[in-house]
């Protein structure tokens, strides 16, 4: 019975993230618009955009093949799997079972599906976006894994549920220099992974600067909806991980309906809060030139390495 | 002969011998089919011998009359079994591939020499891990080197670059052989020729001698394994050899360098001290980083795969090095875990690299070019090759759910293991190793996205690629075999745990702390579990459900031309090429790679502001080769020139030499 319950909770968690993701996008857009003195759309606007796109037929370029059509479901599948297995609302059962290294790998698999699709279009834009995205992904990977190292050193395990549980049980352990450095590194990696300012600008279509948008330029209709949705989910996933790794309070540590509902509530508040902070931060920062991005990523890599060393020296 | 290991091994050798005979005697129209089939049988038998050894059937034999003076001694234990399994599996796959690849025209790979040498090469590879005395080991090792060299030279009439590649390979492999020879003979002069005798004697040998022997053997084995900086032969030989030989060399032969290191370091010398293994790990780290950075900028498909071999060997050496360091600092459980990761990576790499090299062979066969900048558009013309190559690339890029990810996960777990951080070297070394593995993984993903994306997708970039056609069935079947092996290793990696335990036991190490639950790969003692089966099922189900739902509920897909800015149809010249794809990464690693660029701008005669033509050329040289080997080659050439002065053709001088030599010998005899 508890086995079934665990699977159901995992499915519910994936559903929650899928439903929440467009709202997270809506919040970032609203906060940003308000701070820039513009009138904003409603928070639920991304949902309506998705509904509109989902009803339209997808279009494939004449030269593309299976890699182009397979990429949107692939990206969505990776997002769903991470959403179901990482500890967002509870740390027990299937929903808290993911390994951090596996999560990093599965998210990268989604990126790879999209970059191959970008090349499969045979356009210069697709190749350019793909090349840039891959360059950034290749440099973000070390930061992610080193931050993982720093976080897991505290607990002695790379299991996400175990790390979050340990933080929940002993809040003092979270506020160590190692953790704070790892947080900074992971935050920069999150910005790069989700194509946010200063690494990429989600609202640009200028060929000199676009990365993610160039790669998905040929997508339309249902395909585009899946990509937008899955990308929003990736943002939610990474923000949620950031929140739960460094502020795990409120997450359900036992499987009971009340706890799980409360955990979901806390999670929504934490993620929306982080999204608002992200959007507010973006208002004050300009996008970096593409070839300055490696410097930023090298900085985050250095932070992550310091975090690891600190976790040994100061332990 | 009732022992299963012996029966299988002898069957493998007999099949290979009959394969060699068939290659020598049969007419061209039958040669490839018969040799391929016998090679397949030999491989399967080798694989079974490995399995038998891994299930505990150790076997040894002594054939004193087979070789004058020393005789032949064979012994198969767990460690030998692991490598027999690996070599057997690769051989069986390549056997099937040879049938279609060598064809019936009797030239190149189908020639008499090539068909005679190929089974000899695989047989000598099977004998190396079974050798149980210093002379036997050296004999098999040299036989393997010579036969592989002959195979590298197969197409020397067709391509100019084959000859320099062969010279590089011959020089490096012989240099390595000489150091292994000196090392092992030094050891044998103290401890005897037999491996069993050496095992019992080495605990009493002085650490300085053991260190010297280890360093000499390390040089030879690392050069065979293609570890940086002993790698320059590898991208040349792998690229210029026929593809089935590249697969054998990259997937199986370079692994024997790792085997030699494990056999000599852990088994014969009994583990040794920390600095040995720190050296190995440093070599591994250098190989991993340098290999992958060169691979990501390579535009020759087979050169890319060859540098990726250096990278993967680097990861294996990192695992072996850390296993040694953990073992010598009193962490047997973590040591076994690192060793398990290294062993698993040898077999995973063998799986996906066989697949990738065979795939590259299929592409070269169909298009006649290895240049990624000339390829493209193969996904419609060669659908099966593309799908199989992409599966291999997924594994090689160490992405889940590929099998490459499994061993990297295990390697990272051993480095992250809380039990392993004793002492400053490990506490500092482990995070640095994690950083290097992570950077390697990231750049590795870019490498394989480039290989698949520019090599196979979108529009063909040359008429050769446009006229490509799918390869014969036997080649596809061989690739499918390799892909199935990769899938099995990816989905149920825990199957290998009992075998790894057996290998660890033969190296007198503890069993790795891994559970044997088939569905998951989990470590005992700490919370670390990975469910490859569920991950694969989840991905397949989710992708399938989304695709089916989209197709049934949503509107039908349309086809339209891609956005061309309203300026006529897009041509293949507008596509991103492999060079342009890697350009940002090349710019980032500019200081490491130091590419050579030429830019010629021709202006029109009337005005300096109007440009007539721009010519841009770029070459990315191997810097280690230029800095380390060129001066060495120049110095040796000078030495050779100088030595000629010793032989001016004057009879008096020669008589004087002889007299001096006689006096030296007499004096030496008296002093002694």
XYZ file of N, CA and C in Angstrom, chain A residues 7 54-70 72-78 80-81 97-99 101-109 112 115-117 119-132 134-139 141-143 145-146 148-150 152-153 155-159 162 217-220 222-223 226 289-291 294 301 305 308-309 312, chain B residues 379-380 386-387 390 394 397-401 405 408-409 412-413 415-418 421 427-428 430-432 434-443 445-450 452-454 456-459 461 526-531 534-535 538-539 542-544 546-547 549-551 553-565 570-571 574-576 580-585 587-589:
570
model
N 4.391 5.893 -5.213
C 4.325 6.166 -6.655
C 3.311 7.251 -6.947
N -0.788 24.622 -28.111
C -1.067 23.186 -28.135
C -2.130 22.826 -29.164
N -2.978 23.791 -29.481
C -4.048 23.496 -30.455
C -3.561 23.606 -31.891
N -2.384 24.201 -32.094
C -1.930 24.433 -33.467
C -1.072 23.274 -33.953
N -1.077 23.015 -35.255
C -0.275 21.896 -35.769
C 1.207 22.246 -35.752
N 2.073 21.247 -35.492
C 3.518 21.498 -35.555
C 4.009 21.469 -36.994
N 5.109 22.156 -37.240
C 5.685 22.186 -38.586
C 7.135 21.715 -38.526
N 7.495 20.822 -39.438
C 8.887 20.363 -39.513
C 9.533 20.936 -40.755
N 10.791 21.401 -40.646
C 11.503 21.826 -41.849
C 11.719 20.633 -42.786
N 11.796 20.893 -44.073
C 11.860 19.797 -45.049
C 13.067 18.882 -44.860
N 14.190 19.462 -44.403
C 15.396 18.636 -44.323
C 15.543 17.899 -42.998
N 14.642 18.151 -42.065
C 14.837 17.576 -40.733
C 14.320 16.151 -40.680
N 14.770 15.424 -39.674
C 14.363 14.036 -39.523
C 13.824 13.764 -38.135
N 14.044 12.546 -37.681
C 13.458 12.096 -36.435
C 13.982 12.878 -35.234
N 15.237 13.359 -35.315
C 15.811 14.058 -34.171
C 15.029 15.340 -33.877
N 14.517 15.970 -34.943
C 13.753 17.200 -34.757
C 12.416 16.913 -34.088
N 11.731 15.870 -34.553
C 10.406 15.591 -33.986
C 10.497 14.950 -32.607
N 11.610 14.254 -32.333
C 11.704 13.554 -31.045
C 12.122 14.482 -29.910
N 11.154 17.554 -28.645
C 10.224 18.102 -27.642
C 9.699 17.057 -26.649
N 9.230 15.873 -27.118
C 8.831 14.873 -26.113
C 9.981 14.451 -25.209
N 11.182 14.380 -25.785
C 12.353 13.973 -24.995
C 12.627 14.984 -23.888
N 12.607 16.257 -24.244
C 12.857 17.308 -23.252
C 11.808 17.245 -22.146
N 10.551 17.074 -22.572
C 9.464 17.015 -21.595
C 9.625 15.785 -20.706
N 10.015 14.649 -21.311
C 10.147 13.422 -20.531
C 11.219 13.575 -19.459
N 12.358 14.193 -19.831
C 13.417 14.362 -18.819
C 12.923 15.262 -17.696
N 9.846 15.679 -16.688
C 8.849 14.964 -15.887
C 9.522 13.974 -14.934
N 10.553 13.287 -15.451
C 11.217 12.284 -14.603
C 11.881 12.941 -13.407
N 13.874 9.948 -4.095
C 14.872 8.897 -4.290
C 15.987 9.276 -5.237
N 15.876 10.429 -5.911
C 16.817 10.708 -6.993
C 18.225 10.955 -6.480
N 19.178 10.583 -7.298
C 20.581 10.839 -7.026
C 20.948 12.135 -7.736
N 23.697 13.235 -9.044
C 24.463 13.092 -10.289
C 23.534 12.671 -11.427
N 22.577 11.782 -11.104
C 21.638 11.326 -12.130
C 20.752 12.483 -12.583
N 20.329 13.317 -11.616
C 19.487 14.459 -11.985
C 20.242 15.376 -12.947
N 21.511 15.650 -12.631
C 22.316 16.500 -13.520
C 22.392 15.861 -14.906
N 22.608 14.540 -14.932
C 22.724 13.833 -16.210
C 21.430 13.855 -17.002
N 20.306 13.643 -16.329
C 19.027 13.586 -17.044
C 18.672 14.966 -17.603
N 18.955 16.018 -16.828
C 18.686 17.363 -17.351
C 19.567 17.639 -18.572
N 20.816 17.175 -18.516
C 21.723 17.360 -19.651
C 21.221 16.596 -20.877
N 20.616 15.442 -20.643
C 20.057 14.662 -21.756
C 19.001 15.480 -22.494
N 20.729 17.992 -24.624
C 21.319 17.364 -25.803
C 20.259 17.110 -26.869
N 19.732 20.379 -28.605
C 20.852 20.839 -29.434
C 20.927 20.027 -30.724
N 20.645 18.718 -30.630
C 20.648 17.907 -31.851
C 19.522 18.347 -32.779
N 18.375 18.687 -32.190
C 17.260 19.163 -33.014
C 17.634 20.455 -33.722
N 20.531 21.319 -34.758
C 21.375 20.990 -35.902
C 20.579 20.313 -37.006
N 19.542 19.577 -36.604
C 18.762 18.814 -37.579
C 17.964 19.720 -38.511
N 17.745 20.971 -38.115
C 16.986 21.855 -38.999
C 17.800 22.225 -40.230
N 19.139 22.203 -40.106
C 19.976 22.570 -41.237
C 20.047 24.063 -41.479
N 19.558 24.883 -40.551
C 19.660 26.325 -40.718
C 20.865 26.838 -39.942
N 21.324 28.019 -40.328
C 22.463 28.609 -39.626
C 22.073 28.956 -38.190
N 20.836 29.444 -38.008
C 20.382 29.791 -36.651
C 20.391 28.576 -35.739
N 19.847 27.488 -36.249
C 19.772 26.273 -35.440
C 21.153 25.818 -35.001
N 22.090 25.794 -35.951
C 23.447 25.371 -35.632
C 24.109 26.308 -34.648
N 23.878 27.618 -34.846
C 24.499 28.616 -33.976
C 23.999 28.477 -32.543
N 22.683 28.382 -32.409
C 22.110 28.239 -31.070
C 22.592 26.967 -30.422
N 22.611 25.913 -31.197
C 23.022 24.620 -30.673
C 24.462 24.674 -30.196
N 25.326 25.262 -31.027
C 26.745 25.346 -30.674
C 26.936 26.137 -29.381
N 26.241 27.267 -29.289
C 26.392 28.102 -28.088
C 25.837 27.407 -26.859
N 25.568 24.277 -26.296
C 26.427 23.161 -25.909
C 27.677 23.660 -25.206
N 28.213 24.796 -25.705
C 29.396 25.368 -25.052
C 29.078 25.706 -23.605
N 27.929 26.363 -23.412
C 27.559 26.748 -22.045
C 27.315 25.504 -21.198
N 26.600 24.530 -21.769
C 26.300 23.311 -21.005
C 27.578 22.590 -20.603
N 28.558 22.567 -21.522
C 29.814 21.870 -21.216
C 30.528 22.522 -20.049
N 30.368 23.850 -19.916
C 31.078 24.535 -18.834
C 30.263 24.554 -17.542
N 28.403 22.011 -16.506
C 28.481 20.659 -15.941
C 29.482 20.533 -14.786
N 30.727 20.997 -14.943
C 31.669 20.878 -13.821
C 31.195 21.605 -12.572
N 30.625 22.818 -12.767
C 30.139 23.562 -11.603
C 29.065 22.774 -10.875
N 28.491 19.541 -10.862
C 28.977 18.340 -10.178
C 29.830 18.688 -8.962
N 30.588 19.775 -9.056
C 31.397 20.149 -7.893
C 30.527 20.641 -6.748
N 27.598 19.590 -6.214
C 27.070 18.333 -5.702
C 28.038 17.737 -4.692
N 29.310 17.764 -5.064
C 30.353 17.224 -4.194
C 30.330 17.953 -2.852
N 30.292 19.293 -2.917
C 30.318 20.076 -1.675
C 29.120 19.748 -0.808
N 27.240 17.000 -0.911
C 27.159 15.621 -0.466
C 28.211 15.325 0.596
N 29.311 16.107 0.594
C 30.356 15.876 1.592
C 29.790 16.066 3.000
N 26.874 15.310 4.019
C 25.980 14.218 4.396
C 26.622 12.849 4.169
N 27.590 12.789 3.256
C 28.190 11.503 2.923
C 27.362 10.722 1.935
N 26.568 11.409 1.144
C 25.739 10.720 0.159
C 25.324 11.696 -0.922
N 25.133 11.181 -2.148
C 24.654 12.060 -3.213
C 23.151 11.919 -3.390
N 22.515 11.171 -2.513
C 21.068 11.013 -2.603
C 20.386 12.312 -2.190
N 18.435 12.268 1.050
C 19.285 12.253 2.238
C 19.839 13.634 2.541
N 14.179 27.990 -32.983
C 13.515 28.934 -33.883
C 12.539 28.262 -34.844
N 12.836 27.031 -35.261
C 12.008 26.364 -36.261
C 10.787 25.679 -35.667
N 10.688 25.655 -34.351
C 9.563 24.945 -33.747
C 8.316 25.813 -33.739
N 7.171 25.147 -33.889
C 5.911 25.890 -33.846
C 4.828 24.962 -33.320
N 2.310 22.672 -31.463
C 2.384 21.740 -30.339
C 3.828 21.517 -29.874
N 4.767 21.396 -30.838
C 6.178 21.192 -30.482
C 6.695 22.339 -29.629
N 5.358 22.254 -26.116
C 6.056 21.273 -25.257
C 7.401 21.826 -24.803
N 28.183 39.645 -22.879
C 28.598 39.237 -24.209
C 28.863 37.740 -24.187
N 28.585 37.059 -25.302
C 28.680 35.598 -25.300
C 30.051 35.122 -24.821
N 31.109 35.779 -25.281
C 32.437 35.277 -24.936
C 32.919 35.754 -23.571
N 31.940 32.478 -20.471
C 32.862 31.526 -19.849
C 33.542 32.062 -18.601
N 32.679 28.095 -11.190
C 33.463 26.868 -10.996
C 34.433 27.047 -9.834
N 34.666 24.976 -6.374
C 35.883 24.311 -5.900
C 36.211 24.767 -4.484
N 34.041 23.016 -2.053
C 34.480 21.657 -1.738
C 35.644 21.682 -0.762
N 36.613 22.549 -1.058
C 37.789 22.600 -0.183
C 37.375 23.050 1.213
N 36.096 20.463 3.476
C 37.083 19.599 4.153
C 37.861 20.342 5.214
N 21.149 10.776 -42.039
C 20.066 10.186 -41.249
C 18.953 9.660 -42.153
N 18.833 10.193 -43.360
C 17.812 9.658 -44.269
C 18.380 8.599 -45.195
N 22.862 5.564 -38.698
C 22.679 6.765 -37.891
C 22.125 6.418 -36.517
N 21.078 5.569 -36.486
C 20.469 5.233 -35.201
C 21.470 4.541 -34.292
N 24.184 6.936 -33.136
C 23.647 7.847 -32.114
C 23.548 7.139 -30.768
N 25.433 8.358 -27.425
C 24.748 8.585 -26.139
C 25.546 7.941 -25.015
N 28.990 9.756 -24.559
C 28.884 11.075 -23.951
C 28.583 10.980 -22.465
N 28.501 9.763 -21.947
C 28.233 9.532 -20.527
C 26.937 10.191 -20.091
N 25.909 10.068 -20.945
C 24.600 10.585 -20.582
C 23.740 9.419 -20.115
N 22.915 9.626 -19.087
C 21.973 8.566 -18.758
C 20.942 8.452 -19.870
N 20.422 7.327 -20.208
C 20.656 6.014 -19.610
C 21.742 5.203 -20.310
N 27.511 6.332 -18.666
C 27.102 7.048 -17.463
C 27.237 6.175 -16.229
N 30.775 6.133 -15.013
C 31.181 7.444 -14.494
C 30.503 7.732 -13.167
N 29.252 7.318 -13.056
C 28.528 7.485 -11.792
C 29.273 6.750 -10.682
N 32.509 8.550 -9.826
C 32.247 9.714 -8.997
C 31.871 9.290 -7.577
N 31.072 8.225 -7.459
C 30.693 7.761 -6.123
C 31.920 7.356 -5.319
N 34.874 8.550 -5.605
C 35.617 9.748 -5.214
C 34.874 10.546 -4.148
N 33.534 10.455 -4.176
C 32.741 11.199 -3.197
C 32.589 10.422 -1.906
N 33.008 9.169 -1.917
C 32.752 8.301 -0.765
C 33.344 8.889 0.516
N 32.529 9.040 1.543
C 33.029 9.695 2.764
C 34.147 8.909 3.446
N 38.434 9.895 2.329
C 39.208 11.135 2.386
C 40.164 11.171 3.562
N 42.310 14.092 0.246
C 41.322 15.143 0.500
C 41.402 16.228 -0.563
N 42.600 16.494 -1.085
C 42.728 17.481 -2.158
C 42.533 16.836 -3.529
N 40.779 14.111 -4.485
C 39.446 13.652 -4.881
C 38.604 14.777 -5.479
N 38.518 15.963 -4.821
C 37.732 17.024 -5.461
C 38.296 17.449 -6.810
N 39.618 17.517 -6.911
C 40.206 17.913 -8.202
C 39.841 16.885 -9.269
N 37.201 14.993 -9.272
C 35.781 15.172 -9.608
C 35.628 16.317 -10.601
N 36.344 17.413 -10.360
C 36.262 18.556 -11.269
C 36.707 18.162 -12.666
N 37.792 17.396 -12.739
C 38.306 16.997 -14.059
C 37.319 16.071 -14.761
N 36.773 15.116 -14.011
C 35.800 14.209 -14.623
C 34.590 14.996 -15.112
N 34.164 15.979 -14.314
C 32.984 16.750 -14.695
C 33.246 17.570 -15.945
N 34.408 18.206 -16.009
C 34.728 19.004 -17.194
C 34.828 18.095 -18.415
N 35.463 16.935 -18.219
C 35.577 15.966 -19.301
C 34.206 15.540 -19.777
N 33.308 15.279 -18.825
C 31.962 14.846 -19.200
C 31.257 15.929 -20.000
N 31.386 17.169 -19.536
C 30.714 18.270 -20.227
C 31.225 18.425 -21.649
N 32.546 18.486 -21.810
C 33.114 18.657 -23.148
C 32.846 17.406 -23.991
N 30.172 15.591 -23.956
C 28.823 15.709 -24.513
C 28.863 16.582 -25.763
N 29.581 17.706 -25.673
C 29.683 18.585 -26.843
C 30.332 17.845 -28.011
N 31.354 17.028 -27.714
C 32.047 16.280 -28.759
C 31.088 15.383 -29.520
N 30.293 14.637 -28.786
C 29.436 13.669 -29.463
C 28.205 14.303 -30.079
N 27.732 15.411 -29.502
C 26.646 16.136 -30.174
C 27.155 16.637 -31.521
N 28.397 17.116 -31.525
C 28.997 17.574 -32.776
C 29.107 16.422 -33.774
N 27.474 13.569 -34.027
C 26.189 13.107 -34.565
C 25.514 14.224 -35.347
N 25.498 15.417 -34.768
C 24.739 16.517 -35.359
C 25.284 16.969 -36.690
N 26.605 17.115 -36.800
C 27.135 17.585 -38.079
C 27.435 16.418 -39.017
N 25.688 13.486 -39.301
C 24.570 12.666 -39.766
C 23.298 13.442 -40.087
N 23.119 14.630 -39.477
C 21.810 15.270 -39.578
C 21.749 16.307 -40.702
N 20.537 16.828 -40.894
C 20.256 17.908 -41.845
C 20.658 17.544 -43.280
N 21.315 18.486 -43.995
C 21.589 18.264 -45.421
C 23.025 17.814 -45.634
N 26.732 17.801 -47.010
C 27.595 18.927 -47.339
C 28.487 18.647 -48.541
N 26.509 3.350 2.308
C 26.016 4.720 2.194
C 24.772 4.724 1.314
N 24.017 5.832 1.401
C 22.815 5.916 0.579
C 23.202 6.375 -0.816
N 23.341 5.466 -1.723
C 23.615 5.833 -3.108
C 23.029 4.743 -3.987
N 21.962 5.058 -4.663
C 21.293 4.073 -5.503
C 20.950 4.714 -6.832
N 21.031 3.904 -7.858
C 20.729 4.388 -9.200
C 19.913 3.290 -9.867
N 18.738 3.663 -10.369
C 17.857 2.670 -10.994
C 17.909 2.821 -12.503
N 14.615 1.501 -14.308
C 13.421 2.349 -14.196
C 13.598 3.650 -14.959
N 14.820 4.161 -14.961
C 15.062 5.405 -15.695
C 14.795 5.194 -17.186
N 11.110 4.658 -17.736
C 10.417 5.936 -17.568
C 10.587 6.825 -18.784
N 11.831 6.912 -19.285
C 12.083 7.769 -20.448
C 11.312 7.267 -21.665
N 7.539 7.795 -21.188
C 7.133 9.204 -21.240
C 7.240 9.748 -22.667
N 8.361 9.452 -23.337
C 8.519 9.956 -24.712
C 7.436 9.360 -25.607
N 7.226 8.042 -25.471
C 6.215 7.384 -26.292
C 4.834 7.952 -26.052
N 3.974 10.864 -24.855
C 3.836 12.237 -25.341
C 3.708 12.263 -26.858
N 4.529 11.421 -27.534
C 4.482 11.411 -28.997
C 3.132 10.905 -29.498
N 0.280 10.801 -27.810
C -0.788 11.733 -27.445
C -0.832 12.899 -28.419
N 0.346 13.413 -28.752
C 0.393 14.535 -29.679
C -0.188 14.160 -31.029
N 0.115 12.954 -31.468
C -0.313 12.540 -32.795
C -1.817 12.257 -32.838
N -4.299 13.235 -30.467
C -5.200 14.316 -30.039
C -4.981 15.565 -30.879
N -3.702 15.875 -31.158
C -3.403 17.144 -31.821
C -3.580 17.088 -33.324
N -3.287 18.194 -33.954
C -3.426 18.253 -35.406
C -2.220 17.624 -36.090
N -2.377 17.257 -37.350
C -1.327 16.544 -38.077
C -0.135 17.461 -38.336
N 1.055 16.846 -38.364
C 2.299 17.582 -38.601
C 2.374 18.050 -40.052
N 2.910 19.242 -40.245
C 3.106 19.749 -41.606
C 4.578 19.804 -41.934
N 4.891 19.813 -43.208
C 6.270 20.003 -43.653
C 6.357 21.329 -44.368
N 7.382 22.083 -44.110
C 7.554 23.365 -44.789
C 9.036 23.664 -44.850
N 9.425 24.589 -45.739
C 10.849 24.928 -45.783
C 11.218 25.685 -44.517
N 12.464 25.528 -44.089
C 12.938 26.242 -42.909
C 13.034 27.728 -43.229
N 13.046 28.552 -42.186
C 13.117 30.007 -42.374
C 14.428 30.385 -43.041
N 14.324 30.941 -44.257
C 15.545 31.268 -45.004
C 15.698 32.769 -45.187
N 15.040 33.563 -44.325
C 15.094 35.025 -44.379
C 14.551 35.554 -45.713
N 17.850 27.455 -48.667
C 19.072 27.306 -47.883
C 19.965 26.276 -48.549
N 21.233 26.578 -48.629
C 22.150 25.595 -49.206
C 22.934 24.914 -48.085
N 25.306 26.918 -45.919
C 24.822 27.755 -44.820
C 24.731 26.995 -43.506
N 24.889 25.679 -43.577
C 24.799 24.897 -42.343
C 26.019 25.129 -41.473
N 25.839 24.932 -40.186
C 26.986 24.920 -39.293
C 27.810 23.681 -39.582
N 32.799 25.013 -37.263
C 32.121 26.160 -36.670
C 31.410 25.762 -35.385
N 30.969 24.514 -35.316
C 30.265 24.077 -34.101
C 31.182 24.148 -32.886
N 32.427 23.743 -33.086
C 33.347 23.684 -31.949
C 34.077 25.004 -31.735
N 33.782 26.008 -32.589
C 34.551 27.247 -32.514
C 34.485 27.923 -31.141
N 33.301 28.068 -30.526
C 33.293 28.709 -29.197
C 34.152 27.965 -28.172
N 34.071 26.634 -28.183
C 34.875 25.870 -27.228
C 36.358 25.984 -27.554
N 37.728 28.544 -28.842
C 38.139 29.862 -28.385
C 38.427 29.849 -26.883
N 37.590 29.086 -26.154
C 37.782 29.015 -24.702
C 39.089 28.303 -24.372
N 39.382 27.241 -25.118
C 40.606 26.480 -24.840
C 41.751 26.918 -25.758
